[in-house]
mmCIF file of C-alpha atoms and ligand atoms in Angstrom:
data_model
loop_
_atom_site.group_PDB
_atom_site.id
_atom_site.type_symbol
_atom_site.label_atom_id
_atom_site.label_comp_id
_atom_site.label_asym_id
_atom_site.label_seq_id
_atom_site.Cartn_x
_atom_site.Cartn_y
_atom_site.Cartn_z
ATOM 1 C CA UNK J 235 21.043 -19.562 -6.428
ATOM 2 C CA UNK J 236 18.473 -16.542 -6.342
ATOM 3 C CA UNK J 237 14.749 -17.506 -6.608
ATOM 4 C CA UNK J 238 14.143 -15.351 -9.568
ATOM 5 C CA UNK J 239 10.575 -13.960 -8.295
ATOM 6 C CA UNK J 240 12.789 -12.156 -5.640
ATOM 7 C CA UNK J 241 13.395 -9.494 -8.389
ATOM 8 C CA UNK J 242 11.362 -6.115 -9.714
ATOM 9 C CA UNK J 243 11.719 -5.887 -13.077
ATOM 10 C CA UNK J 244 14.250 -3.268 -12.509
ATOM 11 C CA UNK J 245 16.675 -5.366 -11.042
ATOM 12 C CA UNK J 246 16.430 -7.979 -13.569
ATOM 13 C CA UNK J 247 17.349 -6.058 -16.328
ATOM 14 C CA UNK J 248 20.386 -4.520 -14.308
ATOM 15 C CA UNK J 249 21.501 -7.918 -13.844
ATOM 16 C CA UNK J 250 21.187 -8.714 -17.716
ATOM 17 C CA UNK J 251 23.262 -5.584 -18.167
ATOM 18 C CA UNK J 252 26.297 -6.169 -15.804
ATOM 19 C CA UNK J 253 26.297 -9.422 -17.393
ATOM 20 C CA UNK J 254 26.853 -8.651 -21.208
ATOM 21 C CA UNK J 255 22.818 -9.760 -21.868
ATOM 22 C CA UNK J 256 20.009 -7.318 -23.814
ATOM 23 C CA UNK J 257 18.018 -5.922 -21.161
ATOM 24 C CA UNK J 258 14.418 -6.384 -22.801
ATOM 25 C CA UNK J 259 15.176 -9.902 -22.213
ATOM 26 C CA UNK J 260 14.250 -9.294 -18.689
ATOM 27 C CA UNK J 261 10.878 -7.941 -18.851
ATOM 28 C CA UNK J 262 10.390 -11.254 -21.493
ATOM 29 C CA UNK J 263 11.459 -13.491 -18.913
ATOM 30 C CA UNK J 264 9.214 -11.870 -16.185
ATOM 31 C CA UNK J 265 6.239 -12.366 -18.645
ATOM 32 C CA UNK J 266 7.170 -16.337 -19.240
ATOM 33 C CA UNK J 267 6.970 -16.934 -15.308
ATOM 34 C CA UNK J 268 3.829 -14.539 -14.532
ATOM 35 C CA UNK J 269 2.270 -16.619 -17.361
ATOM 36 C CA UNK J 270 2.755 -19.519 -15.794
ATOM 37 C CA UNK J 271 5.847 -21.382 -17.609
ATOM 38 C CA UNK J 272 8.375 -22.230 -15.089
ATOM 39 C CA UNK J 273 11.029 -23.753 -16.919
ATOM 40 C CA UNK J 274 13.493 -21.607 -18.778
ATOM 41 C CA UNK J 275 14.146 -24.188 -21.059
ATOM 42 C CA UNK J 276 10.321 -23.065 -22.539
ATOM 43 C CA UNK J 277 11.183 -19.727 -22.974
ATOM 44 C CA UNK J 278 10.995 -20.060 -26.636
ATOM 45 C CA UNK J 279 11.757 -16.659 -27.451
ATOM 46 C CA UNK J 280 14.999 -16.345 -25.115
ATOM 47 C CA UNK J 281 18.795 -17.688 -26.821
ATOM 48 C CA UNK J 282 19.609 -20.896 -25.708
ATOM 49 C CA UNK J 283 23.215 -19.164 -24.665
ATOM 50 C CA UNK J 284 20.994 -16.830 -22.032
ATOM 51 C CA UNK J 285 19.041 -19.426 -20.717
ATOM 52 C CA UNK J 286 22.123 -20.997 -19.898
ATOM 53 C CA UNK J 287 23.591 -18.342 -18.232
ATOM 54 C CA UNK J 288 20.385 -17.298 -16.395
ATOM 55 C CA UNK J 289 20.033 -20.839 -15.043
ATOM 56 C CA UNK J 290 23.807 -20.569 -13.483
ATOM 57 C CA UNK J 291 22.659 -17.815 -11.145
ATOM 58 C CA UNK J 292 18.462 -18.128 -10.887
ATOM 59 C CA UNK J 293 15.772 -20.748 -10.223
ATOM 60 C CA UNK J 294 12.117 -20.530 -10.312
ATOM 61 C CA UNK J 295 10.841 -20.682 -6.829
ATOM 62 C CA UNK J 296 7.268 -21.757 -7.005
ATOM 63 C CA UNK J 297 6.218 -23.997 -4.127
ATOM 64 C CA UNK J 298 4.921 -27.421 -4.444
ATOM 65 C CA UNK J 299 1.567 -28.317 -3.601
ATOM 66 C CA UNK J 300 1.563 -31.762 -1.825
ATOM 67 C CA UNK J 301 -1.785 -31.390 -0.311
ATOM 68 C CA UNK J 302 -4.930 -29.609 -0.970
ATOM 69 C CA UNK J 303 -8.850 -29.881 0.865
ATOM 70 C CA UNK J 304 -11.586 -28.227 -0.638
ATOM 71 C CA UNK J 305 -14.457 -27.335 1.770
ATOM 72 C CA UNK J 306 -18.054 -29.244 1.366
ATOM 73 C CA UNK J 307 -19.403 -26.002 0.023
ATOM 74 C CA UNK J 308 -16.418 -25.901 -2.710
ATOM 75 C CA UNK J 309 -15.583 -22.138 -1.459
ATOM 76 C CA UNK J 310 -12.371 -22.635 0.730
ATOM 77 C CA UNK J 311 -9.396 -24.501 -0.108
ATOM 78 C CA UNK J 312 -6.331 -24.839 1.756
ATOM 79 C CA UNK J 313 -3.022 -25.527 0.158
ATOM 80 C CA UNK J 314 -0.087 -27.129 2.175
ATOM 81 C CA UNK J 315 3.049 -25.780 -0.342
ATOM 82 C CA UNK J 316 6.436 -27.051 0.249
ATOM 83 C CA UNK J 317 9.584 -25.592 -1.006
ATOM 84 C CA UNK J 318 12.508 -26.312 -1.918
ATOM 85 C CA UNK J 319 14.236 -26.504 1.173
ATOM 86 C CA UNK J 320 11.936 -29.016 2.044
ATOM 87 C CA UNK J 321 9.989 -26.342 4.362
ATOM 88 C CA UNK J 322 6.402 -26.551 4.531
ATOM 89 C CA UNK J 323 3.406 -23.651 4.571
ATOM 90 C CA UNK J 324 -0.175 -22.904 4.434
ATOM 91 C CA UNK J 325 -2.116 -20.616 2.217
ATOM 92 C CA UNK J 326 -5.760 -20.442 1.699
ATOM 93 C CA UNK J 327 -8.210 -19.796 -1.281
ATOM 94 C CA UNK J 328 -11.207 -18.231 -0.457
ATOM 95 C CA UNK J 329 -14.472 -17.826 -2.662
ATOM 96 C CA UNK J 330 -16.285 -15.001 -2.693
ATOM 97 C CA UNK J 331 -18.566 -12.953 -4.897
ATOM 98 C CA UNK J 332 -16.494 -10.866 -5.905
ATOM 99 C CA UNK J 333 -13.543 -12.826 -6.387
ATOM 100 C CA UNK J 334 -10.560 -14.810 -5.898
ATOM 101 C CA UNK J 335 -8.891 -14.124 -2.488
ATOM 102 C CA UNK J 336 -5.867 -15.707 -0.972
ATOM 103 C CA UNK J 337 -4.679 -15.941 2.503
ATOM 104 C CA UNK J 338 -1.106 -16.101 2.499
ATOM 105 C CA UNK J 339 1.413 -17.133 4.915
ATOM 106 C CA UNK J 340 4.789 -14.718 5.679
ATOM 107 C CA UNK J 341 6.920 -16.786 7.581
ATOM 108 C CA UNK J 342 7.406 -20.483 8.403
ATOM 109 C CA UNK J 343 5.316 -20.896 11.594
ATOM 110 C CA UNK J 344 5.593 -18.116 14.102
ATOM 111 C CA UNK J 345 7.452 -16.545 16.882
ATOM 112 C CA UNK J 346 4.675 -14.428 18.294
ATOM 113 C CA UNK J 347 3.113 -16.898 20.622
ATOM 114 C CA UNK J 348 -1.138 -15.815 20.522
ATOM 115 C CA UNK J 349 -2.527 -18.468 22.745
ATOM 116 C CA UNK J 350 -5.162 -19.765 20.462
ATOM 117 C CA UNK J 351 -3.185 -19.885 17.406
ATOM 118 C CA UNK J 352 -1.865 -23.507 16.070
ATOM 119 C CA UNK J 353 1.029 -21.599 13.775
ATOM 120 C CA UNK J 354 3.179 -20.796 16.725
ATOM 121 C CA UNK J 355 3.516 -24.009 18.737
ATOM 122 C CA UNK J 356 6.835 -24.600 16.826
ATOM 123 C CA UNK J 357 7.952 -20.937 16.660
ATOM 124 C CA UNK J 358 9.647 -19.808 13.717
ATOM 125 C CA UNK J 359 11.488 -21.413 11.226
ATOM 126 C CA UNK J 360 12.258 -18.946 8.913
ATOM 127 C CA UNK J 361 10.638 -15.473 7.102
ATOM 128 C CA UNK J 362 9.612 -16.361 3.772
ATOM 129 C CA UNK J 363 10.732 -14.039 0.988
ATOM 130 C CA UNK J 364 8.927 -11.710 -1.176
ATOM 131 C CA UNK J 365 9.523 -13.745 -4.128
ATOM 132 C CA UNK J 366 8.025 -16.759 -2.100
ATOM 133 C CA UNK J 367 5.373 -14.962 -1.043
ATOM 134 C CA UNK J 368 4.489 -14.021 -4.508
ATOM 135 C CA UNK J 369 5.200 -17.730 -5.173
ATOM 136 C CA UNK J 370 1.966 -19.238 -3.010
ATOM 137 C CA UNK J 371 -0.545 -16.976 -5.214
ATOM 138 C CA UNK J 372 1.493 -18.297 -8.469
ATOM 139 C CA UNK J 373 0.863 -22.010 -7.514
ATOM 140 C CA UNK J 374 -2.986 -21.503 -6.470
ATOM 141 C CA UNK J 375 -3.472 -19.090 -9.189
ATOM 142 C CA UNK J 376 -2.227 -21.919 -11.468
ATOM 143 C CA UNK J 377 -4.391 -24.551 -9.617
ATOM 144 C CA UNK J 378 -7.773 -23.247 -10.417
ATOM 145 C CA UNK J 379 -7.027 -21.862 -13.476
ATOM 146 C CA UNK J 380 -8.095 -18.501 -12.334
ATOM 147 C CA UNK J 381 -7.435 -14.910 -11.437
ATOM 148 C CA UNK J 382 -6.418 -14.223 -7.908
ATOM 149 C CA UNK J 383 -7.441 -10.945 -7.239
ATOM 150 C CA UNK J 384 -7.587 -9.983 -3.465
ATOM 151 C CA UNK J 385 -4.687 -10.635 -0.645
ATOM 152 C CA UNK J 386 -4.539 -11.032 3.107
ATOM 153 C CA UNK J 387 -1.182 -11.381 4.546
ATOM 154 C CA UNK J 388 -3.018 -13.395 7.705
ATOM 155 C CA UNK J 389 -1.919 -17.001 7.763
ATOM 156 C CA UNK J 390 1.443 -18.112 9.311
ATOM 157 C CA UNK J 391 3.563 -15.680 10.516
ATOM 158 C CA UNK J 392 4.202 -12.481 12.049
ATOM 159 C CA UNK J 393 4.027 -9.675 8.648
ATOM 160 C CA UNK J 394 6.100 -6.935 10.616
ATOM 161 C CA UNK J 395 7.888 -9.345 12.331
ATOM 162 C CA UNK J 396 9.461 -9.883 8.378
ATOM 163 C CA UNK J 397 9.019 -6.393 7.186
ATOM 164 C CA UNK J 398 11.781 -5.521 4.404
ATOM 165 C CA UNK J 399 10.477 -8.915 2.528
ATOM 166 C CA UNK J 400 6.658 -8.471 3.467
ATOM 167 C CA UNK J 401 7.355 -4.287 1.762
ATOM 168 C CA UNK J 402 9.161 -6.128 -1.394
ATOM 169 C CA UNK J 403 6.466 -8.680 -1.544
ATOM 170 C CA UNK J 404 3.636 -5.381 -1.765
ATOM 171 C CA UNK J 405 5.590 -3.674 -4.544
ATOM 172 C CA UNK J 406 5.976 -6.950 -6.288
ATOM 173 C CA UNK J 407 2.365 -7.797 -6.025
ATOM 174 C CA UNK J 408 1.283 -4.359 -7.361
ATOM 175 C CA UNK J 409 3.648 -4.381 -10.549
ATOM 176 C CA UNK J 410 1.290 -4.262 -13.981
ATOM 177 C CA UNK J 411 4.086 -6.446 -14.929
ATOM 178 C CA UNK J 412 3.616 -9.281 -12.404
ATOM 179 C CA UNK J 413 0.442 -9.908 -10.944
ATOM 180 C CA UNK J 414 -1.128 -6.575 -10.975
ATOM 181 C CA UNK J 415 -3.237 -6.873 -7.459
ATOM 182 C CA UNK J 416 -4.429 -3.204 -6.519
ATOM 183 C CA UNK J 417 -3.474 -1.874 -3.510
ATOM 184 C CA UNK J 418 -7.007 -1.192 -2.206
ATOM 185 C CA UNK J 419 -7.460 -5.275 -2.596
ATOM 186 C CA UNK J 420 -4.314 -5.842 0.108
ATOM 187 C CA UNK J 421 -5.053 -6.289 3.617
ATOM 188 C CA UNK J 422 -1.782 -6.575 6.031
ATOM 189 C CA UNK J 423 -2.416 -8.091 9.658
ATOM 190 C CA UNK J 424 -0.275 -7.598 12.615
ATOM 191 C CA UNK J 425 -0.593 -8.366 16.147
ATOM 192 C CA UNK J 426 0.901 -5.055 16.935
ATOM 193 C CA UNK J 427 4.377 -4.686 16.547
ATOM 194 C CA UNK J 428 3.833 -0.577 17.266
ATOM 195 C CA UNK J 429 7.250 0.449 15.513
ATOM 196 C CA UNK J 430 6.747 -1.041 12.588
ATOM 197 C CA UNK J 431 3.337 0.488 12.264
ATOM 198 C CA UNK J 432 4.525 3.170 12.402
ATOM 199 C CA UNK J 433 7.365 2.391 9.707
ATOM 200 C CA UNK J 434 4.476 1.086 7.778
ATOM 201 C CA UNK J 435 2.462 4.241 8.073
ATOM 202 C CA UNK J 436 5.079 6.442 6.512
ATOM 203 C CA UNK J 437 5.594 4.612 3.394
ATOM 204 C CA UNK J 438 1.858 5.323 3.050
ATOM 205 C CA UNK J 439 0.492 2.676 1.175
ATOM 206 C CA UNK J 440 -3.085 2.275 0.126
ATOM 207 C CA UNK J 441 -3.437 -1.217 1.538
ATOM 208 C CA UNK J 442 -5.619 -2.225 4.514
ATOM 209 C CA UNK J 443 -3.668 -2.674 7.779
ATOM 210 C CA UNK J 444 -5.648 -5.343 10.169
ATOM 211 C CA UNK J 445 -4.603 -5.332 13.689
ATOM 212 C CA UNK J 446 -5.189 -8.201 16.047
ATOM 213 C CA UNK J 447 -6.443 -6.913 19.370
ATOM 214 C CA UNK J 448 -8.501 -9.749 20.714
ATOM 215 C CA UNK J 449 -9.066 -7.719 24.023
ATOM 216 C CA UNK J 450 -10.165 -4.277 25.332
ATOM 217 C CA UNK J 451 -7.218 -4.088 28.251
ATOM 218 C CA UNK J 452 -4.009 -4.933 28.688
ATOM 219 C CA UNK J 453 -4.805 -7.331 30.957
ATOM 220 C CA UNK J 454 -6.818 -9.414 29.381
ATOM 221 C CA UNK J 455 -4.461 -9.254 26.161
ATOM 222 C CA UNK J 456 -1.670 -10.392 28.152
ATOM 223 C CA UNK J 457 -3.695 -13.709 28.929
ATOM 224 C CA UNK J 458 -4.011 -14.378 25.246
ATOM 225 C CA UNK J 459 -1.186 -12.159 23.269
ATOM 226 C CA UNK J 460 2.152 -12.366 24.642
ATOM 227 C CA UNK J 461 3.538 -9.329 22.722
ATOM 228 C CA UNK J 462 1.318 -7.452 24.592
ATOM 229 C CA UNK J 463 3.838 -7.631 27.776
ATOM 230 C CA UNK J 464 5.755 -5.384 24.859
ATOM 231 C CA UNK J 465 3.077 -3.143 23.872
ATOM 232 C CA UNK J 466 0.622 -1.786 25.530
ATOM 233 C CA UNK J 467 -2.821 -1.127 24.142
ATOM 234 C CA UNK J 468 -2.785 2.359 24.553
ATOM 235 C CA UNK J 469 0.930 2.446 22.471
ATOM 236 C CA UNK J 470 -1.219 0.334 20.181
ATOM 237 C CA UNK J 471 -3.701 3.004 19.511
ATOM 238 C CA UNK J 472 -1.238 5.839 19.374
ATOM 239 C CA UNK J 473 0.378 3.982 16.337
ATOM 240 C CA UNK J 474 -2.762 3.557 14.673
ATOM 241 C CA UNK J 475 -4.263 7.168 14.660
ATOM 242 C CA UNK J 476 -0.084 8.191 13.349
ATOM 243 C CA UNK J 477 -1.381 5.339 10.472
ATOM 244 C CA UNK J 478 -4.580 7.290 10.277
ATOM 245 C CA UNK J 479 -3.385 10.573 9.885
ATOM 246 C CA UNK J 480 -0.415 9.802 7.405
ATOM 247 C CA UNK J 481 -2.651 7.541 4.905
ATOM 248 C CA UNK J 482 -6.279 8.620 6.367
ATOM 249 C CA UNK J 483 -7.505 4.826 5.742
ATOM 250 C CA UNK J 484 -9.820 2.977 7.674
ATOM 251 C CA UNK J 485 -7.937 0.394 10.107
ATOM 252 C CA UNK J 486 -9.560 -2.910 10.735
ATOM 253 C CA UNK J 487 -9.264 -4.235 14.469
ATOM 254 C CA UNK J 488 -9.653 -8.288 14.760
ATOM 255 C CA UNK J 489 -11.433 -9.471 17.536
ATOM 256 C CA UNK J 490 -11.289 -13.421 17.846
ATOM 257 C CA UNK J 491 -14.491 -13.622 20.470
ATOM 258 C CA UNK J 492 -13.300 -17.148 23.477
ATOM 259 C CA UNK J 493 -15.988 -18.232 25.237
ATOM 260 C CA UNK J 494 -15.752 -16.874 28.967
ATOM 261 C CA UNK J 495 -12.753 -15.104 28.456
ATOM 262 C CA UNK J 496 -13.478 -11.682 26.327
ATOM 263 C CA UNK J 497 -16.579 -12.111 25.297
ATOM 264 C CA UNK J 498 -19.099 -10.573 27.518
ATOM 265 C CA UNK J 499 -20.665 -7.681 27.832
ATOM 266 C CA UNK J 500 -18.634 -5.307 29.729
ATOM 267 C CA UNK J 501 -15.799 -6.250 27.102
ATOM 268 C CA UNK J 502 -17.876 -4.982 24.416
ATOM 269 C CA UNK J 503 -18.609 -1.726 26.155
ATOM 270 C CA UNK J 504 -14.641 -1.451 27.150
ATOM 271 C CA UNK J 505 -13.793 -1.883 23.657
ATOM 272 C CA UNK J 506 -16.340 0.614 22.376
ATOM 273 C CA UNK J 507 -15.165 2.769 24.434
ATOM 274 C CA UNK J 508 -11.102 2.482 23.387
ATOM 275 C CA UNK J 509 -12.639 2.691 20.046
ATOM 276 C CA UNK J 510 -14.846 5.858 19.990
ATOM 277 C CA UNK J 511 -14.224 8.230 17.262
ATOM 278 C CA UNK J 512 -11.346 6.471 15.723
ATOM 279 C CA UNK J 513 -11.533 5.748 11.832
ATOM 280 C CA UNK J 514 -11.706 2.079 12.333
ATOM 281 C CA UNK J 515 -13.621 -1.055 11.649
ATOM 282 C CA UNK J 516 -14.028 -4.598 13.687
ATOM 283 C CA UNK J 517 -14.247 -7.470 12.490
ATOM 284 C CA UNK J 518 -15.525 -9.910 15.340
ATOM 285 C CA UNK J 519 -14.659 -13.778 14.551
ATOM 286 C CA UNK J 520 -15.740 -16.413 16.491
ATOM 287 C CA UNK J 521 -11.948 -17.860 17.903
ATOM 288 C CA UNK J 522 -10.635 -21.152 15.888
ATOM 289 C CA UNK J 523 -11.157 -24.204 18.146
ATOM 290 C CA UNK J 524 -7.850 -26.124 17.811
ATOM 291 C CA UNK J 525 -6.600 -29.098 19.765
ATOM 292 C CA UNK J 526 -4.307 -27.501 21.583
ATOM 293 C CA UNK J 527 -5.898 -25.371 24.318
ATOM 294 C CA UNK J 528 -8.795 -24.775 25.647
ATOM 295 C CA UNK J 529 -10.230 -21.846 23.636
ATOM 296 C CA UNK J 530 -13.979 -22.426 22.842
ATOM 297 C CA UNK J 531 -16.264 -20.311 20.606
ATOM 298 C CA UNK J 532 -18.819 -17.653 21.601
ATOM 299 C CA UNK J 533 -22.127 -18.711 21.268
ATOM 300 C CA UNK J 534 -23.829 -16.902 18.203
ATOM 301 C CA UNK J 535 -26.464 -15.106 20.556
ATOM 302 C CA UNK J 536 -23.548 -14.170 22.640
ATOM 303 C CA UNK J 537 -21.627 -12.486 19.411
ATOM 304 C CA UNK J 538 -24.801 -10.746 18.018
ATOM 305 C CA UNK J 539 -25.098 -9.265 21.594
ATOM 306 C CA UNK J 540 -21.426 -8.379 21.607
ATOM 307 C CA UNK J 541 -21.846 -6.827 17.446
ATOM 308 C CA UNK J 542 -25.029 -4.991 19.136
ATOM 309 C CA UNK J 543 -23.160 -3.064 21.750
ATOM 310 C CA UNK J 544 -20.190 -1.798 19.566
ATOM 311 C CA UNK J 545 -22.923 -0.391 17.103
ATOM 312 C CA UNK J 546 -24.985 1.393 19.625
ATOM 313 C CA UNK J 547 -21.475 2.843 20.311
ATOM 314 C CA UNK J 548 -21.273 3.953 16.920
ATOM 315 C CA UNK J 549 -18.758 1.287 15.942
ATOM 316 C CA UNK J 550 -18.256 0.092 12.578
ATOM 317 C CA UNK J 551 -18.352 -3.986 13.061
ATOM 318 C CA UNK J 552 -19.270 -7.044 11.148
ATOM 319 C CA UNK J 553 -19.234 -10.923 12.479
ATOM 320 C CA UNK J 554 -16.671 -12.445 9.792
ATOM 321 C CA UNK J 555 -18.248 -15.642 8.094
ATOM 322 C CA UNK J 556 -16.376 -18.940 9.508
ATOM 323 C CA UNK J 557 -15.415 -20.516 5.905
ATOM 324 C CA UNK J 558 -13.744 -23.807 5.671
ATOM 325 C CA UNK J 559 -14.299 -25.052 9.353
ATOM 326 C CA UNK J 560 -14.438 -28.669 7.920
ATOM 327 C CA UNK J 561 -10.672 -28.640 6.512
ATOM 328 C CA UNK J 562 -8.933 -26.833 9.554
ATOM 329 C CA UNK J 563 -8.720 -23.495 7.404
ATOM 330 C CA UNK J 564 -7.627 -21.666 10.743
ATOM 331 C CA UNK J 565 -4.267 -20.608 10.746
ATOM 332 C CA UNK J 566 -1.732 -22.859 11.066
ATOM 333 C CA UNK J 567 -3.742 -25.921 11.975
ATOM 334 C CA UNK J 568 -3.698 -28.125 8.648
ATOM 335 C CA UNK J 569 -0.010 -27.732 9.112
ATOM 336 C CA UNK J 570 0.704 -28.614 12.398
ATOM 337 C CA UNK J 571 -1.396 -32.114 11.758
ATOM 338 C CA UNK J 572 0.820 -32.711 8.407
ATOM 339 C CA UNK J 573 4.237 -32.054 10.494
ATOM 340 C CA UNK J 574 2.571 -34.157 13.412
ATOM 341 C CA UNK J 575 1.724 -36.989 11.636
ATOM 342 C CA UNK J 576 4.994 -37.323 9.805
ATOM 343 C CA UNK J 577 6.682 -37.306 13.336
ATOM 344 C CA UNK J 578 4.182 -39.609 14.831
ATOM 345 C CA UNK J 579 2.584 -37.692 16.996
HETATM 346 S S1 SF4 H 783 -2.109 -15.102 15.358
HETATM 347 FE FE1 SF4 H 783 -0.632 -14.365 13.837
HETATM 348 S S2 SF4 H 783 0.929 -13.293 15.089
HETATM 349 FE FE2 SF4 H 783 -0.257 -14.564 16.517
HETATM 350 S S3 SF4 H 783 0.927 -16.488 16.641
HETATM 351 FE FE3 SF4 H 783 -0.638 -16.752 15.026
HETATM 352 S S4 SF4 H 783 0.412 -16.237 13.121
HETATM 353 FE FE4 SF4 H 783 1.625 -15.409 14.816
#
């Protein structure tokens, strides 16, 4: 059976013609499921003798939600969705002034290994699919009963490391047919995966691209990123200034800031420095304390110091604001307690 949100429009309306069906019926079927009616049976303006034919080849592949935690404030929420292979995710709503944005996650868990991230500790089980993808803004869309209108491919999952679904997913997303989410209100995050940057630069997208650096020198990446015993920083930054020159967008560099380990001062300077005169932006988060190692957060005078330094550089940065602390919003983590609980742990 094919999850039916796999499809562009396109595609459904080639298969209604090699199958003997009227291809408007496609774009009225796309409409039904974008507007939120998930059984064919509803689709009150499709023959009963297409239904049935439709629901011999095609299902509807929206996620369940089985849990949800809303923050004190009310402006986080994080969704564990399960599908119908019984595989579990996470996905976060976030609340902001200017909108609806979700955090969605690309594969089931992770294969990347980042030392102070909880959605690897069971590697990967599988890369989701576009139409899945597009499936975790459907379900939270329908939750709150409003728009979603911004995107960050940043919870479980390596993006690049699932790249043909993760480019379907952005054309899918896009479509004034579907959910219509501009380019410009995309952000895709990688930890660095330098041929596929470069793969990505050349379809030349208008979406942001978000790389995870974490750490000003190889060295010190290697304590915390293991594909960086792949790719070095300095391959790294060659791939992003080919990104910059074949879309000319701004590239955002993530720094999680540990306590002790790449926060001090020097760091700052080192990074500066790597940074200097590149079209780029950093975004400097205080690291996500989880269980499972020994990662502690900067101190906030210690990450104002660190925000100083790039700036006197001449480096674009901004501290991101920690939302949803109080429901273990970080990637990965709500997840890893669900699958830990049901095994006892
Ligand atoms: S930070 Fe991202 S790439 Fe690294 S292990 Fe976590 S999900 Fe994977």
């Amino acid at each position: 059976m094919i999850n039916i949100l796999d499809l562009t429009l396109e595609e459904l309306k080639n298969w209604m013609k090699l199958n003997g069906e009227k291809e408007f019926r496609a774009k009225q079927i796309i409409d039904w499921v974008y507007k939120e009616t998930w059984e064919f049976e509803k689709m009150s303006n499709i023959p009963k003798a297409t239904i049935d034919k439709i629901k011999q080849e095609f299902f509807i592949g929206i996620p369940e939600i089985i849990e949800m935690y809303k923050s004190e404030d009310g402006n986080t929420g994080k969704y564990l969705l399960k599908f119908n292979d019984g595989n579990i995710i996470e996905t976060v709503l976030m609340k902001y002034s200017y909108g609806n944005s979700i955090c969605v996650s690309t594969q089931v868990g992770c294969r990347m290994g980042c030392k102070f991230c909880a959605s690897t500790l069971g590697g990967v089980v599988r890369n989701l699919t576009s139409g899945e993808i597009i499936g975790e803004i459907l379900a939270v869309q329908k939750s709150i009963n409003e728009r979603i209108s911004n995107v960050v491919l940043m919870g479980s999952g390596e993006p690049f490391d699932n790249f043909e679904n993760v480019i379907k997913f952005l054309e899918l997303v896009n479509c004034s047919y579907g959910l219509n989410i501009g380019q410009r209100h995309i952000t895709v995050s990688t930890c660095g995966l330098v041929p596929k940057i470069k793969e990505f630069a050349d379809k030349k997208l208008q979406v942001t691209l978000a790389i995870s650096l974490h750490a000003p020198n190889d060295h010190m990446r290697k304590e915390l990123m293991p594909i960086a015993n792949k790719y070095s920083i300095q391959e790294i930054m060659d791939a992003c200034k080919y990104y910059i020159n074949a879309t000319n967008k701004r590239i955002t560099f993530e720094y999680a800031l540990v306590s002790g380990a790449n926060d001090n001062i020097e760091c700052a300077k080192e990074l500066a420095k790597l940074l200097k005169g590149m079209l780029c932006h950093v975004n400097l988060i205080p690291v996500n304390e989880i269980k499972e190692n020994v990662f502690r957060k900067s101190t906030a005078k210690r990450i104002d110091e660190f925000n100083s330094i790039l700036k006197s550089y001449g480096i674009e940065s901004t501290v991101r604001k920690e939302m949803g602390a109080d429901i273990n919003a970080a990637c990965g983590q709500l997840r890893r307690k669900y699958l830990d609980e049901k095994s006892g742990v």
